[in-house]
Tab-separated table of C-alpha atoms in Angstrom:
chain	number	residue	atom	x	y	z
P	1	MET	CA	193.265	-177.047	-146.043
P	2	LYS	CA	192.246	-180.657	-146.712
P	3	LYS	CA	189.995	-179.488	-149.582
P	4	ILE	CA	192.876	-177.600	-151.189
P	5	VAL	CA	195.130	-180.643	-150.979
P	6	TRP	CA	192.520	-182.916	-152.606
P	7	VAL	CA	191.834	-180.440	-155.382
P	8	VAL	CA	195.537	-180.073	-156.161
P	9	ILE	CA	195.998	-183.885	-156.140
P	10	LEU	CA	193.041	-184.288	-158.519
P	11	ILE	CA	194.433	-181.686	-160.901
P	12	LEU	CA	197.888	-183.278	-160.850
P	13	CYS	CA	196.342	-186.697	-161.610
P	14	LEU	CA	194.495	-185.213	-164.557
P	15	VAL	CA	197.680	-183.642	-165.846
P	16	ALA	CA	199.641	-186.873	-165.308
P	17	CYS	CA	197.018	-188.902	-167.232
P	18	SER	CA	197.505	-186.746	-170.300
P	19	GLY	CA	200.791	-188.186	-171.531
P	20	LYS	CA	202.698	-187.665	-174.732
P	21	ASP	CA	201.041	-188.830	-177.939
P	22	GLU	CA	203.603	-191.247	-179.406
P	23	ASN	CA	201.822	-191.271	-182.767
P	24	VAL	CA	203.407	-187.933	-183.702
P	25	GLN	CA	206.845	-188.218	-185.360
P	26	SER	CA	209.269	-185.685	-186.799
P	27	LEU	CA	210.067	-185.515	-190.521
P	28	SER	CA	213.477	-184.938	-192.067
P	29	PRO	CA	214.206	-181.320	-193.125
P	30	ASP	CA	213.866	-182.336	-196.809
P	31	GLU	CA	210.469	-183.925	-196.181
P	32	VAL	CA	209.319	-180.834	-194.259
P	33	SER	CA	210.454	-178.609	-197.175
P	34	GLU	CA	208.711	-180.806	-199.721
P	35	TYR	CA	205.367	-180.803	-197.955
P	36	VAL	CA	205.480	-177.143	-196.959
P	37	GLU	CA	206.109	-176.172	-200.610
P	38	LYS	CA	203.246	-178.412	-201.687
P	39	SER	CA	200.938	-176.774	-199.139
P	40	GLN	CA	201.965	-173.276	-200.188
P	41	SER	CA	201.194	-174.149	-203.801
P	42	ILE	CA	197.722	-175.431	-202.846
P	43	ILE	CA	197.060	-172.335	-200.731
P	44	GLU	CA	198.022	-170.122	-203.680
P	45	ASP	CA	195.589	-172.066	-205.902
P	46	PHE	CA	192.944	-171.580	-203.220
P	47	TYR	CA	193.476	-167.813	-203.179
P	48	ASP	CA	193.465	-167.744	-207.004
P	49	GLU	CA	190.179	-169.733	-206.912
P	50	ASP	CA	191.816	-172.393	-209.104
P	51	PHE	CA	189.760	-175.107	-207.435
P	52	SER	CA	190.170	-177.631	-210.248
P	53	LYS	CA	193.935	-177.705	-209.563
P	54	ILE	CA	193.239	-178.299	-205.872
P	55	ARG	CA	190.849	-181.152	-206.747
P	56	GLU	CA	193.654	-182.850	-208.734
P	57	GLU	CA	195.657	-182.992	-205.483
P	58	MET	CA	192.813	-184.456	-203.384
P	59	ASN	CA	192.388	-188.127	-202.521
P	60	ASP	CA	189.115	-189.846	-203.521
P	61	GLU	CA	187.451	-189.403	-200.138
P	62	MET	CA	188.119	-185.711	-200.074
P	63	LYS	CA	186.843	-185.253	-203.619
P	64	LYS	CA	183.488	-186.719	-202.498
P	65	VAL	CA	183.244	-184.550	-199.390
P	66	LEU	CA	184.680	-181.169	-200.374
P	67	LYS	CA	183.009	-179.383	-203.274
P	68	ASP	CA	184.147	-176.253	-205.132
P	69	GLU	CA	181.207	-174.392	-203.573
P	70	ASP	CA	182.569	-175.174	-200.085
P	71	LEU	CA	186.013	-173.849	-201.044
P	72	LYS	CA	184.467	-170.696	-202.498
P	73	ASN	CA	182.419	-170.065	-199.332
P	74	ALA	CA	185.490	-170.710	-197.199
P	75	LEU	CA	187.491	-168.163	-199.195
P	76	VAL	CA	184.888	-165.474	-198.470
P	77	THR	CA	185.653	-165.694	-194.729
P	78	ILE	CA	189.323	-164.904	-195.414
P	79	LYS	CA	188.572	-161.814	-197.517
P	80	GLY	CA	187.970	-159.846	-194.315
P	81	LYS	CA	191.660	-160.242	-193.400
P	82	GLY	CA	192.716	-158.035	-196.299
P	83	ASP	CA	195.290	-158.734	-199.008
P	84	PHE	CA	197.808	-161.554	-198.842
P	85	LEU	CA	201.210	-160.362	-197.595
P	86	GLU	CA	203.475	-163.378	-197.168
P	87	PHE	CA	203.909	-166.974	-196.097
P	88	ASP	CA	205.240	-167.028	-192.550
P	89	LYS	CA	206.008	-169.932	-190.165
P	90	ALA	CA	205.455	-173.455	-191.436
P	91	ASP	CA	205.995	-176.947	-190.101
P	92	ALA	CA	205.140	-180.577	-190.880
P	93	VAL	CA	204.968	-183.828	-188.899
P	94	ARG	CA	204.042	-187.464	-189.525
P	95	TYR	CA	200.999	-188.693	-187.632
P	96	TYR	CA	199.823	-192.290	-187.269
P	97	ASP	CA	196.043	-192.537	-186.995
P	98	GLU	CA	195.115	-195.621	-184.951
P	99	LYS	CA	191.501	-195.579	-186.167
P	100	THR	CA	192.380	-195.874	-189.859
P	101	ASP	CA	195.762	-197.620	-189.307
P	102	ALA	CA	197.379	-195.138	-191.673
P	103	ASN	CA	200.112	-192.510	-191.625
P	104	TYR	CA	199.415	-188.897	-192.530
P	105	ILE	CA	201.599	-185.864	-193.055
P	106	ILE	CA	200.174	-182.852	-191.223
P	107	THR	CA	201.422	-179.452	-192.352
P	108	GLN	CA	200.715	-176.113	-190.795
P	109	GLN	CA	201.322	-172.870	-192.667
P	110	GLN	CA	200.809	-169.370	-191.304
P	111	VAL	CA	199.768	-166.794	-193.915
P	112	ASN	CA	200.040	-163.106	-193.041
P	113	HIS	CA	197.435	-160.746	-194.413
P	114	GLU	CA	197.104	-156.967	-194.144
P	115	GLU	CA	194.680	-157.285	-191.230
P	116	GLY	CA	195.594	-160.488	-189.476
P	117	LYS	CA	196.849	-163.975	-190.072
P	118	VAL	CA	195.365	-167.258	-191.187
P	119	ILE	CA	196.753	-170.625	-190.165
P	120	PHE	CA	196.198	-173.400	-192.689
P	121	THR	CA	196.401	-177.078	-191.760
P	122	LEU	CA	196.747	-179.439	-194.722
P	123	ASN	CA	196.854	-183.219	-194.278
P	124	TYR	CA	198.254	-185.685	-196.813
P	125	ASP	CA	197.776	-189.452	-196.987
P	126	GLU	CA	200.521	-192.012	-197.607
P	127	ALA	CA	200.226	-191.492	-201.367
P	128	GLY	CA	200.884	-187.768	-200.928
P	129	LYS	CA	197.292	-186.848	-201.779
P	130	LEU	CA	195.425	-184.089	-199.936
P	131	ALA	CA	193.253	-185.667	-197.243
P	132	GLY	CA	192.335	-182.619	-195.150
P	133	PHE	CA	192.090	-178.857	-195.614
P	134	PHE	CA	191.405	-176.569	-192.650
P	135	PHE	CA	192.164	-173.012	-191.642
P	136	LYS	CA	191.553	-170.690	-188.699
I	1	MET	CA	170.703	-140.794	-160.175
I	2	ASN	CA	170.327	-142.201	-156.649
I	3	ARG	CA	173.327	-143.650	-154.796
I	4	GLY	CA	171.951	-147.208	-154.764
I	5	LEU	CA	171.618	-147.321	-158.548
I	6	SER	CA	175.022	-145.743	-159.156
I	7	LYS	CA	176.611	-148.341	-156.829
I	8	LYS	CA	174.969	-151.121	-158.832
I	9	ILE	CA	176.238	-149.625	-162.095
I	10	ILE	CA	179.747	-149.446	-160.656
I	11	LEU	CA	179.529	-153.113	-159.645
I	12	VAL	CA	178.393	-154.159	-163.147
I	13	MET	CA	181.243	-152.155	-164.686
I	14	LEU	CA	183.762	-153.693	-162.291
I	15	GLY	CA	182.509	-157.157	-163.223
I	16	ALA	CA	182.920	-156.317	-166.912
I	17	LEU	CA	186.386	-154.870	-166.269
I	18	CYS	CA	187.322	-158.037	-164.378
I	19	PHE	CA	186.528	-160.115	-167.486
I	20	LEU	CA	188.334	-157.718	-169.832
I	21	VAL	CA	191.515	-157.568	-167.764
I	22	SER	CA	191.710	-161.273	-166.921
I	23	GLN	CA	190.837	-162.573	-170.398
I	24	VAL	CA	191.184	-160.010	-173.148
I	25	VAL	CA	194.212	-158.156	-171.809
I	26	LEU	CA	196.089	-161.022	-170.145
I	27	ARG	CA	195.068	-164.641	-170.689
I	28	ILE	CA	194.120	-164.707	-174.377
I	29	PRO	CA	197.259	-162.863	-175.587
I	30	LEU	CA	199.373	-165.121	-173.336
I	31	LEU	CA	197.800	-168.284	-174.757
I	32	ASN	CA	198.190	-166.947	-178.312
I	33	PHE	CA	201.859	-166.189	-177.647
I	34	ILE	CA	202.443	-169.693	-176.297
I	35	SER	CA	200.594	-171.465	-179.126
I	36	ASN	CA	202.351	-169.359	-181.793
I	37	ASN	CA	205.721	-170.356	-180.399
I	38	LEU	CA	205.129	-174.051	-179.883
I	39	SER	CA	206.302	-176.336	-182.665
I	40	LEU	CA	203.656	-178.386	-184.484
I	41	LYS	CA	205.201	-181.575	-183.066
I	42	ILE	CA	204.931	-180.365	-179.461
I	43	SER	CA	201.396	-179.037	-179.845
I	44	MET	CA	200.248	-182.327	-181.420
I	45	SER	CA	202.236	-184.624	-179.092
I	46	TYR	CA	200.916	-182.928	-175.988
I	47	GLY	CA	197.528	-181.846	-177.327
I	48	PHE	CA	195.499	-183.204	-174.407
I	49	LEU	CA	197.873	-181.809	-171.772
I	50	LEU	CA	197.827	-178.404	-173.452
I	51	GLY	CA	194.022	-178.574	-173.473
I	52	ILE	CA	193.961	-179.311	-169.726
I	53	LEU	CA	196.373	-176.447	-169.004
I	54	GLN	CA	194.270	-174.105	-171.136
I	55	ILE	CA	191.171	-175.073	-169.155
I	56	ILE	CA	192.889	-174.678	-165.785
I	57	SER	CA	194.305	-171.291	-166.892
I	58	ALA	CA	190.722	-170.053	-167.501
I	59	GLY	CA	189.851	-170.896	-163.888
I	60	VAL	CA	193.054	-169.435	-162.489
I	61	PHE	CA	192.799	-166.151	-164.382
I	62	GLU	CA	189.048	-165.523	-164.090
I	63	GLU	CA	188.602	-166.626	-160.494
I	64	GLY	CA	191.961	-165.152	-159.528
I	65	PHE	CA	190.976	-161.745	-160.823
I	66	ARG	CA	187.518	-162.033	-159.256
I	67	PHE	CA	189.355	-162.572	-155.967
I	68	LEU	CA	191.751	-159.668	-156.571
I	69	PHE	CA	188.910	-157.296	-157.479
I	70	ARG	CA	187.040	-158.288	-154.299
I	71	GLN	CA	190.216	-157.990	-152.204
I	72	PHE	CA	191.530	-154.662	-153.475
I	73	LEU	CA	188.692	-152.813	-155.174
I	74	LEU	CA	185.677	-153.630	-152.977
I	75	ARG	CA	185.262	-152.782	-149.327
I	76	ASP	CA	182.725	-153.934	-146.753
I	77	ASP	CA	182.842	-151.219	-144.081
I	78	LYS	CA	181.300	-153.622	-141.499
I	79	PHE	CA	184.543	-155.647	-141.576
I	80	LYS	CA	186.824	-152.592	-141.804
I	81	GLU	CA	188.258	-153.803	-145.114
I	82	LYS	CA	190.679	-151.732	-147.172
I	83	GLY	CA	189.192	-151.856	-150.694
I	84	LEU	CA	188.705	-148.822	-152.900
I	85	ILE	CA	184.920	-148.843	-153.268
I	86	SER	CA	182.437	-149.445	-150.466
I	87	PHE	CA	179.652	-151.945	-151.164
I	88	ASP	CA	176.942	-153.754	-149.182
I	89	ASN	CA	178.527	-157.208	-149.576
I	90	THR	CA	175.218	-159.014	-149.998
I	91	ILE	CA	174.409	-161.833	-152.395
I	92	LYS	CA	172.662	-159.225	-154.543
I	93	ASP	CA	175.955	-157.364	-154.989
I	94	ALA	CA	177.770	-160.592	-155.872
I	95	ILE	CA	175.078	-161.363	-158.464
I	96	ILE	CA	175.376	-157.880	-159.983
I	97	PHE	CA	179.167	-158.162	-160.222
I	98	GLY	CA	178.823	-161.652	-161.726
I	99	LEU	CA	176.289	-160.341	-164.258
I	100	GLY	CA	178.731	-157.629	-165.330
I	101	HIS	CA	181.424	-160.263	-165.835
I	102	GLY	CA	179.166	-162.754	-167.614
I	103	LEU	CA	177.426	-160.244	-169.877
I	104	CYS	CA	180.720	-158.692	-170.952
I	105	GLU	CA	181.880	-162.177	-171.925
I	106	VAL	CA	178.619	-162.716	-173.849
I	107	GLY	CA	179.256	-159.542	-175.840
I	108	PHE	CA	182.816	-160.612	-176.599
I	109	VAL	CA	181.876	-164.134	-177.701
I	110	VAL	CA	178.874	-163.021	-179.773
I	111	VAL	CA	180.966	-160.417	-181.610
I	112	LEU	CA	183.580	-163.113	-182.355
I	113	ALA	CA	180.936	-165.616	-183.495
I	114	PHE	CA	179.232	-163.144	-185.843
I	115	SER	CA	182.375	-161.423	-187.133
I	116	SER	CA	183.475	-164.027	-189.674
I	117	SER	CA	180.100	-165.334	-190.824
I	118	VAL	CA	176.454	-165.265	-189.792
I	119	PRO	CA	175.625	-168.519	-187.968
I	120	THR	CA	172.481	-170.489	-188.833
I	121	VAL	CA	169.401	-170.074	-186.647
I	122	ALA	CA	170.090	-173.417	-184.929
I	123	ASN	CA	173.719	-172.459	-184.183
I	124	THR	CA	172.635	-169.035	-182.931
I	125	LEU	CA	170.190	-170.647	-180.477
I	126	LEU	CA	172.927	-173.010	-179.287
I	127	ILE	CA	175.361	-170.108	-178.829
I	128	LEU	CA	172.751	-168.141	-176.861
I	129	TYR	CA	171.918	-171.115	-174.613
I	130	GLU	CA	175.596	-171.757	-173.942
I	131	ARG	CA	176.067	-168.063	-173.138
I	132	PHE	CA	173.064	-168.189	-170.776
I	133	LEU	CA	174.743	-171.081	-168.919
I	134	ALA	CA	178.016	-169.132	-168.836
I	135	VAL	CA	176.340	-166.047	-167.295
I	136	VAL	CA	174.631	-168.182	-164.631
I	137	PHE	CA	177.975	-169.869	-163.992
I	138	HIS	CA	179.854	-166.562	-163.599
I	139	VAL	CA	177.223	-165.302	-161.164
I	140	SER	CA	177.591	-168.529	-159.144
I	141	MET	CA	181.383	-168.304	-159.067
I	142	THR	CA	181.211	-164.691	-157.912
I	143	VAL	CA	178.882	-165.700	-155.073
I	144	ILE	CA	181.312	-168.471	-154.056
I	145	VAL	CA	184.439	-166.272	-154.164
I	146	PHE	CA	182.770	-163.376	-152.323
I	147	ARG	CA	181.324	-165.772	-149.721
I	148	GLY	CA	184.864	-166.831	-148.847
I	149	PHE	CA	185.560	-163.309	-147.595
I	150	ASN	CA	182.473	-163.409	-145.343
I	151	ILE	CA	183.324	-166.692	-143.628
I	152	ASN	CA	187.061	-166.049	-143.307
I	153	ARG	CA	187.919	-168.760	-145.840
I	154	LYS	CA	188.779	-166.631	-148.851
I	155	PHE	CA	191.662	-168.749	-150.136
I	156	SER	CA	189.920	-172.107	-149.917
I	157	SER	CA	186.848	-170.536	-151.593
I	158	LEU	CA	189.145	-169.299	-154.367
I	159	VAL	CA	190.633	-172.786	-154.833
I	160	LEU	CA	187.118	-174.253	-154.884
I	161	ALA	CA	186.061	-171.711	-157.544
I	162	VAL	CA	189.142	-172.463	-159.693
I	163	PHE	CA	188.416	-176.186	-159.406
I	164	LEU	CA	184.710	-175.779	-160.292
I	165	HIS	CA	185.591	-173.497	-163.200
I	166	SER	CA	188.067	-176.054	-164.563
I	167	LEU	CA	185.533	-178.860	-164.087
I	168	PHE	CA	182.824	-176.848	-165.885
I	169	ASN	CA	185.087	-176.368	-168.906
I	170	LEU	CA	186.603	-179.878	-168.901
I	171	PRO	CA	183.868	-181.525	-171.041
I	172	ILE	CA	184.897	-179.230	-173.917
I	173	LEU	CA	187.963	-181.463	-174.375
I	174	PHE	CA	185.595	-184.363	-175.086
I	175	LEU	CA	183.347	-182.500	-177.542
I	176	SER	CA	183.891	-185.026	-180.333
I	177	GLN	CA	182.837	-187.899	-178.044
I	178	LEU	CA	179.943	-186.073	-176.353
I	179	GLY	CA	178.549	-184.105	-179.268
I	180	ILE	CA	177.200	-180.591	-178.749
I	181	ILE	CA	173.950	-181.752	-177.098
I	182	GLY	CA	175.841	-184.049	-174.716
I	183	LEU	CA	178.243	-181.225	-173.863
I	184	TYR	CA	175.486	-178.712	-173.105
I	185	THR	CA	173.523	-181.315	-171.121
I	186	LEU	CA	176.571	-181.954	-168.927
I	187	MET	CA	177.158	-178.227	-168.456
I	188	SER	CA	173.487	-177.738	-167.551
I	189	VAL	CA	173.665	-180.516	-164.937
I	190	MET	CA	176.807	-178.964	-163.425
I	191	THR	CA	175.134	-175.558	-163.294
I	192	VAL	CA	172.166	-177.040	-161.406
I	193	LEU	CA	174.500	-178.817	-158.950
I	194	ILE	CA	176.429	-175.593	-158.285
I	195	PHE	CA	173.112	-173.820	-157.686
I	196	LYS	CA	172.122	-176.499	-155.171
I	197	TYR	CA	175.428	-175.972	-153.367
I	198	ILE	CA	174.826	-172.222	-153.178
I	199	PHE	CA	171.259	-172.646	-151.898
I	200	LYS	CA	172.587	-174.985	-149.216
I	201	LYS	CA	175.019	-172.259	-148.098
I	202	ILE	CA	172.244	-169.657	-148.137
I	203	LYS	CA	170.142	-171.894	-145.860
I	204	LYS	CA	173.137	-172.254	-143.532
I	205	GLY	CA	173.388	-168.456	-143.393
I	206	GLU	CA	176.879	-168.378	-144.937
I	207	ILE	CA	175.567	-166.301	-147.842
I	208	VAL	CA	173.201	-163.385	-147.101
C-alpha cells in the first residue's frame, strides 16, 4: 500500500510541475483568418509544386535551410494519401520564443485527402515571413 | 502438434492480442480523438502536461490489459483460478506472453516506419535496437505483472508495472535535450536495472 501511495504522489508531482506555457497567446479572429488563408495559399503552391512562389514567402534563414529538392521529396510522401479533397480544421496562435526573444505565428491546417489526412504546421516570423514548414 | 507447443502458440497469440486491443483498438484511436479535438492553443499551452498524460496512458492501457488478460483469460489450476485458458504459470510462460506482445508491437511500428518512406541504414539500425529494447521491456513487465498473482500482490505489482512503464517512456519527452543516443542509453540502463530487479526476485523464489 505504501508503494502505491508513493507512486501516485510522484506522478501527481510530475503532473503538477508541467504547468501552462504562458508564451502561447490567442489571436483575434481577423488575424486567425489572415494567417490561415496565407497558409492555405502556400499549401496549394506546395501541391502545385510552385516552389519558387513558396520561396518568395520564406524568411532568409528558411531560404538557406530548405531547398526545392527537400520540398519535392516531402511532397512524394503525401502522394500516398491520394488526391486532395478539402481544407478542414485550421487554427493559429501567437507564440513567444524565449530563446530567440521573438514572436511567431503558428498555424495548423488539416488537409483531407482521399485516403487520409495531413496536418500542416506553418510558422511565421514578426515580419509575416514563413519561418517553419512541417506536416504529419 | 503436441499440447505443450500449442499452449505456447496460444500464449504468444494472447500476448499479441493484448497489444492490439490495448493500443490499436483502444488507446491510439482515443488519443487521436482527443488531439483532433483540442484547440491549437490548448495543445501548445499544455504541451508538456499532455505529453506526460500520453506517457502515463501507455502504462495504464498496456499494463492494465496485461493484468486483465492474466486475470480473466489465463488460469493456473494449482491456485483454482477462474481464467479461460489453463497455463503453467512459470516465468517461461510470462516470457512467451511478453514476446507475443512485444513482437506484435515491433511489427506494427516497423510497418508504420517503412510505410511513408524507406529509412536510411543508420535509422533502420536505430529503430531495430529501440524495438529490441521494447521487446525486452515488455517481457520484463509481463513477468512483473504475472508475479503479482503468484505472491498475492497483484494490484501493487500492476501499479509498479504502470509506474515503470511510464518511467521507461518519460525520457522521450526530453528527446531534444538528450539526443537519440542519450535517449537510447538511458532506456538501455533502465532495462538493465529492471532485469536486475527481476533476477533478485527469482533468487528470492518469488518468480519460478
